[in-house]
Structures are given as C-alpha cells and as structure tokens.
Short mmCIF file of C-alpha atoms in Angstrom, two decimals:
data_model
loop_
_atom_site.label_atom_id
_atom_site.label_comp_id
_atom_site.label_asym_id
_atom_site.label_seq_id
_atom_site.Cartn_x
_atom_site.Cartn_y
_atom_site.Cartn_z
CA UNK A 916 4.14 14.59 -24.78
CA UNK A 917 5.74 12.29 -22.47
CA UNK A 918 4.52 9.36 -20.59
CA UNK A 919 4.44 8.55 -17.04
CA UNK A 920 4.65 4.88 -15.63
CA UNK A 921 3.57 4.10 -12.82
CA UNK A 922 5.56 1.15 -11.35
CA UNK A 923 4.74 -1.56 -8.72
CA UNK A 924 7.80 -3.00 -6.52
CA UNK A 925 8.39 -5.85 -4.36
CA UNK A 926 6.77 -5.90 -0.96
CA UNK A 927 9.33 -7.78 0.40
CA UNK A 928 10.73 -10.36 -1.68
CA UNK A 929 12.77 -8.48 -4.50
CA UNK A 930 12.08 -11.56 -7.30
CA UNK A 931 8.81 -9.83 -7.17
CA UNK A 932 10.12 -7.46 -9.67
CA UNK A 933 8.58 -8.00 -13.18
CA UNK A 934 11.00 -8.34 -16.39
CA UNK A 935 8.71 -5.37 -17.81
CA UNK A 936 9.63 -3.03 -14.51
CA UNK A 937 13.01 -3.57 -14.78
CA UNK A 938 12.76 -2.24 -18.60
CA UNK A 939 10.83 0.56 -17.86
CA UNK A 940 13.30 1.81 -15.28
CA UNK A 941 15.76 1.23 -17.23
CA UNK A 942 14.85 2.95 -20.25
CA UNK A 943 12.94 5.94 -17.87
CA UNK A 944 14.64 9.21 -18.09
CA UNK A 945 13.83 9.89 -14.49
CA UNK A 946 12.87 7.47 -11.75
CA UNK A 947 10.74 9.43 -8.94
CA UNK A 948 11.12 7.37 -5.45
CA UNK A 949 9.22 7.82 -1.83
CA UNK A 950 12.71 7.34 -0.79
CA UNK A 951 15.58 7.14 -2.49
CA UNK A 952 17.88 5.02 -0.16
CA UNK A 953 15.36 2.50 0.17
CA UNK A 954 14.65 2.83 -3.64
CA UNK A 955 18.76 2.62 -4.49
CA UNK A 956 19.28 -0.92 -2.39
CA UNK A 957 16.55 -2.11 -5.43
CA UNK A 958 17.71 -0.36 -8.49
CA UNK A 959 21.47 -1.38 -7.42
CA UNK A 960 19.87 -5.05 -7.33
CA UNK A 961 18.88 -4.73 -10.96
CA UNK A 962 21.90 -2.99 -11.87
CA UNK A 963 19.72 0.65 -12.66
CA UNK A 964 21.71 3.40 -13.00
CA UNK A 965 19.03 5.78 -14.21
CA UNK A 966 18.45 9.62 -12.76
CA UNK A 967 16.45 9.41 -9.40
CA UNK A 968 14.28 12.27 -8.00
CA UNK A 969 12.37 12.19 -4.11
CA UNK A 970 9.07 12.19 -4.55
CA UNK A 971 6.76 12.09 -1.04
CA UNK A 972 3.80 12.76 0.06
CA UNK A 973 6.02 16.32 2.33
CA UNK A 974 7.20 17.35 -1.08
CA UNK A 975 4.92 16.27 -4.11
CA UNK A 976 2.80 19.64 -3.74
CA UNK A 977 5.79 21.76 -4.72
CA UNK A 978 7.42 19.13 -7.19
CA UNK A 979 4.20 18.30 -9.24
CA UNK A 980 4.76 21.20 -11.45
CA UNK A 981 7.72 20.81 -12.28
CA UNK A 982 7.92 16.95 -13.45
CA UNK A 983 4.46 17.95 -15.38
CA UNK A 984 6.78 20.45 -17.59
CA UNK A 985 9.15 17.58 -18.07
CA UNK A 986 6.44 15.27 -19.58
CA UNK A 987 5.26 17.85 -21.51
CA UNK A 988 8.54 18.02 -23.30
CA UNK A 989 8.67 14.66 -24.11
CA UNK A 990 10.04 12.96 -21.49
CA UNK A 991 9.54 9.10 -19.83
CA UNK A 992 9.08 9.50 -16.48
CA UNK A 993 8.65 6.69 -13.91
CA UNK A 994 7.16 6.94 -10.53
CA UNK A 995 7.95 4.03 -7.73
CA UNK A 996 6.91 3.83 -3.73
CA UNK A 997 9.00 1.73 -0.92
CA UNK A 998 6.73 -1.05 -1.74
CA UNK A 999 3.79 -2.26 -3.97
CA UNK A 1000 1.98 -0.15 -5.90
CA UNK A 1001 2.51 3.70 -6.22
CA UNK A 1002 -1.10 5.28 -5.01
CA UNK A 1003 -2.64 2.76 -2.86
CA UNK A 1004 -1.69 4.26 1.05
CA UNK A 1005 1.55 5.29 -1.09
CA UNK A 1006 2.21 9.11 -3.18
CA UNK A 1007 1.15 8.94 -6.56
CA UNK A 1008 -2.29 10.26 -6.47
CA UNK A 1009 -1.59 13.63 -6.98
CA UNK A 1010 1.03 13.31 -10.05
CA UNK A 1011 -1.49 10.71 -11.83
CA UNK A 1012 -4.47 13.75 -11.30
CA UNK A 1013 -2.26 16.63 -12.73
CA UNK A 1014 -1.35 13.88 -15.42
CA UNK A 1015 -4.85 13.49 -16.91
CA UNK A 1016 -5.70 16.99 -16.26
CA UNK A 1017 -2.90 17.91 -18.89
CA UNK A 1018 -3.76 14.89 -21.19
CA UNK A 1019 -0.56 13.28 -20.84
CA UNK A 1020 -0.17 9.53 -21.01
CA UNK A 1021 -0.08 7.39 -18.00
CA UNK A 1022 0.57 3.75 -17.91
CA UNK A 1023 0.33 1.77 -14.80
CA UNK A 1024 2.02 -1.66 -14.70
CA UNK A 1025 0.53 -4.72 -13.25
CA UNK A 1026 2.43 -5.96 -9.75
CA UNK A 1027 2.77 -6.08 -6.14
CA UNK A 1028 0.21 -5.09 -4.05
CA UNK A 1029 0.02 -5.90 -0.65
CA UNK A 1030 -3.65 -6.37 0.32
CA UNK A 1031 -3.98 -8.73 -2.90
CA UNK A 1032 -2.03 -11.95 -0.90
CA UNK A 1033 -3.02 -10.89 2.37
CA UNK A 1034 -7.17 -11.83 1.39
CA UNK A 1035 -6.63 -14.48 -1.55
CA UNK A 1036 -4.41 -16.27 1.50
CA UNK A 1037 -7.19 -14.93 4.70
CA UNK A 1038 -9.59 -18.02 3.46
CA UNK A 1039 -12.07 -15.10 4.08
CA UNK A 1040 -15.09 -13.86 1.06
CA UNK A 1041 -12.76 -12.08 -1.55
CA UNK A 1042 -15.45 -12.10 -4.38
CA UNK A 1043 -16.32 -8.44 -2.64
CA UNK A 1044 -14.32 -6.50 -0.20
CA UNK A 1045 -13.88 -2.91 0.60
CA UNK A 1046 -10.22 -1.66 1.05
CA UNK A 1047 -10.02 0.80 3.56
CA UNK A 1048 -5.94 1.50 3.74
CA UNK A 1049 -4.80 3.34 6.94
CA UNK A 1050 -7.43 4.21 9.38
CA UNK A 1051 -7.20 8.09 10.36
CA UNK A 1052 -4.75 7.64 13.95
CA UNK A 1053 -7.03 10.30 15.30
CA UNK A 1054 -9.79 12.80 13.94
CA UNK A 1055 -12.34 10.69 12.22
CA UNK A 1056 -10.80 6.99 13.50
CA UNK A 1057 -14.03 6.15 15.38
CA UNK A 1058 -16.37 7.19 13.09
CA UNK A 1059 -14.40 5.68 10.20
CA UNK A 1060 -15.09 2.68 12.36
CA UNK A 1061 -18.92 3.37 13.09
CA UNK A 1062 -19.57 3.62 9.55
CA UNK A 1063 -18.15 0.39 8.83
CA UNK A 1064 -19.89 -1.68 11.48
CA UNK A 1065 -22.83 -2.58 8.71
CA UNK A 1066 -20.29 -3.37 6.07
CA UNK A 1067 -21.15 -6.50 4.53
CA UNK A 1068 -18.19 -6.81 2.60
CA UNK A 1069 -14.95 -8.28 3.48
CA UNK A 1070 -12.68 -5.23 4.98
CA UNK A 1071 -8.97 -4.52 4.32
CA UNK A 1072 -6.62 -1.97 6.82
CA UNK A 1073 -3.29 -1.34 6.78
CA UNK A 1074 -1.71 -1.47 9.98
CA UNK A 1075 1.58 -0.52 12.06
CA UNK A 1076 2.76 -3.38 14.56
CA UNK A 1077 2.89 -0.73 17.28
CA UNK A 1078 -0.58 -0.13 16.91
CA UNK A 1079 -2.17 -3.32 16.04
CA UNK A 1080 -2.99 -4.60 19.40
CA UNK A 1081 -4.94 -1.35 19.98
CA UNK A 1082 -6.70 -1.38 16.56
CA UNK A 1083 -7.61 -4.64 16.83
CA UNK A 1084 -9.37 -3.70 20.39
CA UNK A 1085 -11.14 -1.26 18.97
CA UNK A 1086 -12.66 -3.50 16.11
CA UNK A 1087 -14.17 -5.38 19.12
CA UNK A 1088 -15.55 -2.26 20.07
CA UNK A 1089 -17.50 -2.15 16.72
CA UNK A 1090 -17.97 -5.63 15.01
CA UNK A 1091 -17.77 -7.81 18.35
CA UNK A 1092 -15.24 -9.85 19.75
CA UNK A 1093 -16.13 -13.11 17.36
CA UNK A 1094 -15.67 -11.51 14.38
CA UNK A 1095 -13.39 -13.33 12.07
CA UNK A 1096 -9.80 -11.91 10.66
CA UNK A 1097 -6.95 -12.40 9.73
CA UNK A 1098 -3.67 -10.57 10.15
CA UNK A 1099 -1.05 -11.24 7.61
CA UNK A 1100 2.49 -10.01 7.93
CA UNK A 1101 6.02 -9.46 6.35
CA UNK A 1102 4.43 -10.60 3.09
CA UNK A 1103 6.72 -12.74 0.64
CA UNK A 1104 9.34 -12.12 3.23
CA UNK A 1105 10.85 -14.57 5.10
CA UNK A 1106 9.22 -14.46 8.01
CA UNK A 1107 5.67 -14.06 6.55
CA UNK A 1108 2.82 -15.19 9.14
CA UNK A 1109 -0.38 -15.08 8.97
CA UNK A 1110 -2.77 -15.53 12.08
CA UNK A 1111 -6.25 -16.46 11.32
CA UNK A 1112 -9.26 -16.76 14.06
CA UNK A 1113 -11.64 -14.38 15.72
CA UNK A 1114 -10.62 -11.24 17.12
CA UNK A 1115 -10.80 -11.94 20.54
CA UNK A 1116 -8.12 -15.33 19.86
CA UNK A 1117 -5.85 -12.77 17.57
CA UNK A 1118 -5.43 -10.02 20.34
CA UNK A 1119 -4.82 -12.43 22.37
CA UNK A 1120 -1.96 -14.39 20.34
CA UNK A 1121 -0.16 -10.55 19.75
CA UNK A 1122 -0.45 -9.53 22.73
CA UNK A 1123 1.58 -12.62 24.02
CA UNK A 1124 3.67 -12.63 20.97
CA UNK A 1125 4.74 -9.07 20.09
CA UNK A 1126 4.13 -8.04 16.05
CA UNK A 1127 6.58 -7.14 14.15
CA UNK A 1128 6.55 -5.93 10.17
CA UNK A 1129 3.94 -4.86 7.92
CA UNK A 1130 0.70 -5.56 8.73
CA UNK A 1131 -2.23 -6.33 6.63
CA UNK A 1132 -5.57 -6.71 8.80
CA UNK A 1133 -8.63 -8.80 6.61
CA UNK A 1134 -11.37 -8.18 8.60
CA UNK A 1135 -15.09 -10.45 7.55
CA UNK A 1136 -18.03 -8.08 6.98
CA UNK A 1137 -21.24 -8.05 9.03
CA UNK A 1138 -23.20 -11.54 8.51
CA UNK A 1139 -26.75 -11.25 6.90
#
C-alpha cells in the first residue's frame, strides 16, 4: 500500500510553507492540485518538479478511483488545495473517505489554515467556537442562519467580498445589529486587515470602503 498526504499551503504568504511540505512534495510520486496553475506559481517557488494531476471538487467523483488503484500499488501520493488545508471548504473529503474505506494510510500535515489567525487575532472567545465554512448562497442559507441564532459559541464563515456586505445584513437579521465580529482579510498577505466592532459599525465601514480578498467572518455567540 501507498500513502496519501494530505498537505496544507500558504494562504497568502508563500514562507508559510513548512520544510516538511516541501519534502513531501518533493519526494511524492504525484501531486493532486484544485488547480494546477495556481498550484505551479508555488511548486516553481520551491523548485518542484514532481508529476501534477487536477483534482476538484467538478472532477474528484470520476478521478477517486483511479488514484485509489495507484495507492494500492504502492504509490506516495500527495493532495494540495489553492490555499490552507485540503478538506476544510476545499476537495479532499472524498479521497480521504475512499482512503480509509480501503485501509490505506493517510497522513495529514500540520499548516495553514485560514480560520486559525482570523479568531486567535478577532480578540473574540476562541476556547470554543463552531466553524461553519461557506454558508449555502441559497437553499438552506436562512435556516442555516436560524439554527445558529442560539449558538453560544464563537462562529466562523467563510466569505466572498462580493457578498459580504449582504451576509453581514443578514446576520443582523438573526443575532442583532450589536453583535460583535470581526472580519479578517487577505491573511498573511500584504494587505491583511482586520475590522473589529459590532455589526452594525462593520457594514457600515464596507459599505463605505469596498472589500476586497478573502474573507474570514468571526462572529461572537449568543450571550448567556
């Protein structure tokens, strides 16, 4: 049997990269990207030269199979996203499930994750907090929502800046316009910003000053 790592990569800043992730690509027989041009500007950084394969979330269903056989017969095969960590909002589920279905060996390595910075840096409760990715853009967004208006935990989305001024309405909507967050973006980027302060004062600094980058929304859970 083979092995498959699973590989974090930078969310911005490529010294992110971890001496250990650079080996493992290295030494991988086949490096499986979300998309290899974005993937090739970082292996070209580290001077990688290794076989590449697209792997997404429009073609994994009809790939899985086949990179299954390859581990089988003995092959080291590593998977990386655009950014951070394979399987959180990113592909990766899927292979990782088949993995452990057939007993093969999967190893994933410590690194970037986006929503790690964003509530460490919010100054918001991170002993607990519930990480709730992309909200659905349609079916199931408001009652995603309504189900989360007696979370007492601190709350974690994933956001596009086109639709940040309008998800951050709708949280007023459902926790109240006084409900602390903060809104981190372009993380270990240059232009990283975060904007802390109730909901109502964040709209209305974004709506003056148009977002740009990824966005990270930390969002404080109901008080007792």
């Amino acid at each position: 049997m083979g092995k498959l790592y699973v590989v974090p990569t930078p969310v911005g800043n490529l010294e992110d990269m971890t001496f250990r992730a650079v080996r493992i690509l290295k030494e991988a027989d086949l490096i499986l990207a979300e998309d290899t041009r974005t993937s090739g500007i970082l292996l070209k950084h580290y001077e990688i030269k290794n076989a590449m394969q697209s792997h997404h979330k429009f073609n994994e269903h009809q790939t899985v199979e086949r990179i299954i056989n390859r581990l089988k017969v003995g092959e080291t095969i590593a998977l990386i996203s655009d950014a951070g960590t394979p399987g959180i909002s990113d592909p990766g589920f899927l292979l990782v499930r088949e993995c452990v279905k057939n007993e093969i060996e999967v190893q994933c390595l410590p690194g970037a994750t986006a929503f790690v910075p964003a509530i460490v840096s919010s100054g918001l409760p991170d002993e607990r907090f519930c990480f709730e990715g992309f909200l659905p853009q349609k079916k199931g967004r408001l009652t995603r929502l309504k189900m989360l208006q007696e979370e007492r935990r601190t709350m974690i989305f994933y956001e596009s800046p086109y639709r940040l001024v309008k998800t951050l309405t709708q949280f007023v909507a459902f926790f109240g316009e006084n409900r602390k967050v903060s809104v981190c973006r372009e993380i270990s980027k240059v232009h990283e910003e975060s904007v802390r302060g109730t909901l109502s004062e964040v709209i209305a600094h974004f709506t003056e000053k148009e977002p740009k980058g990824e966005i990270v929304i930390v969002v404080s859970g109901k008080e007792e």
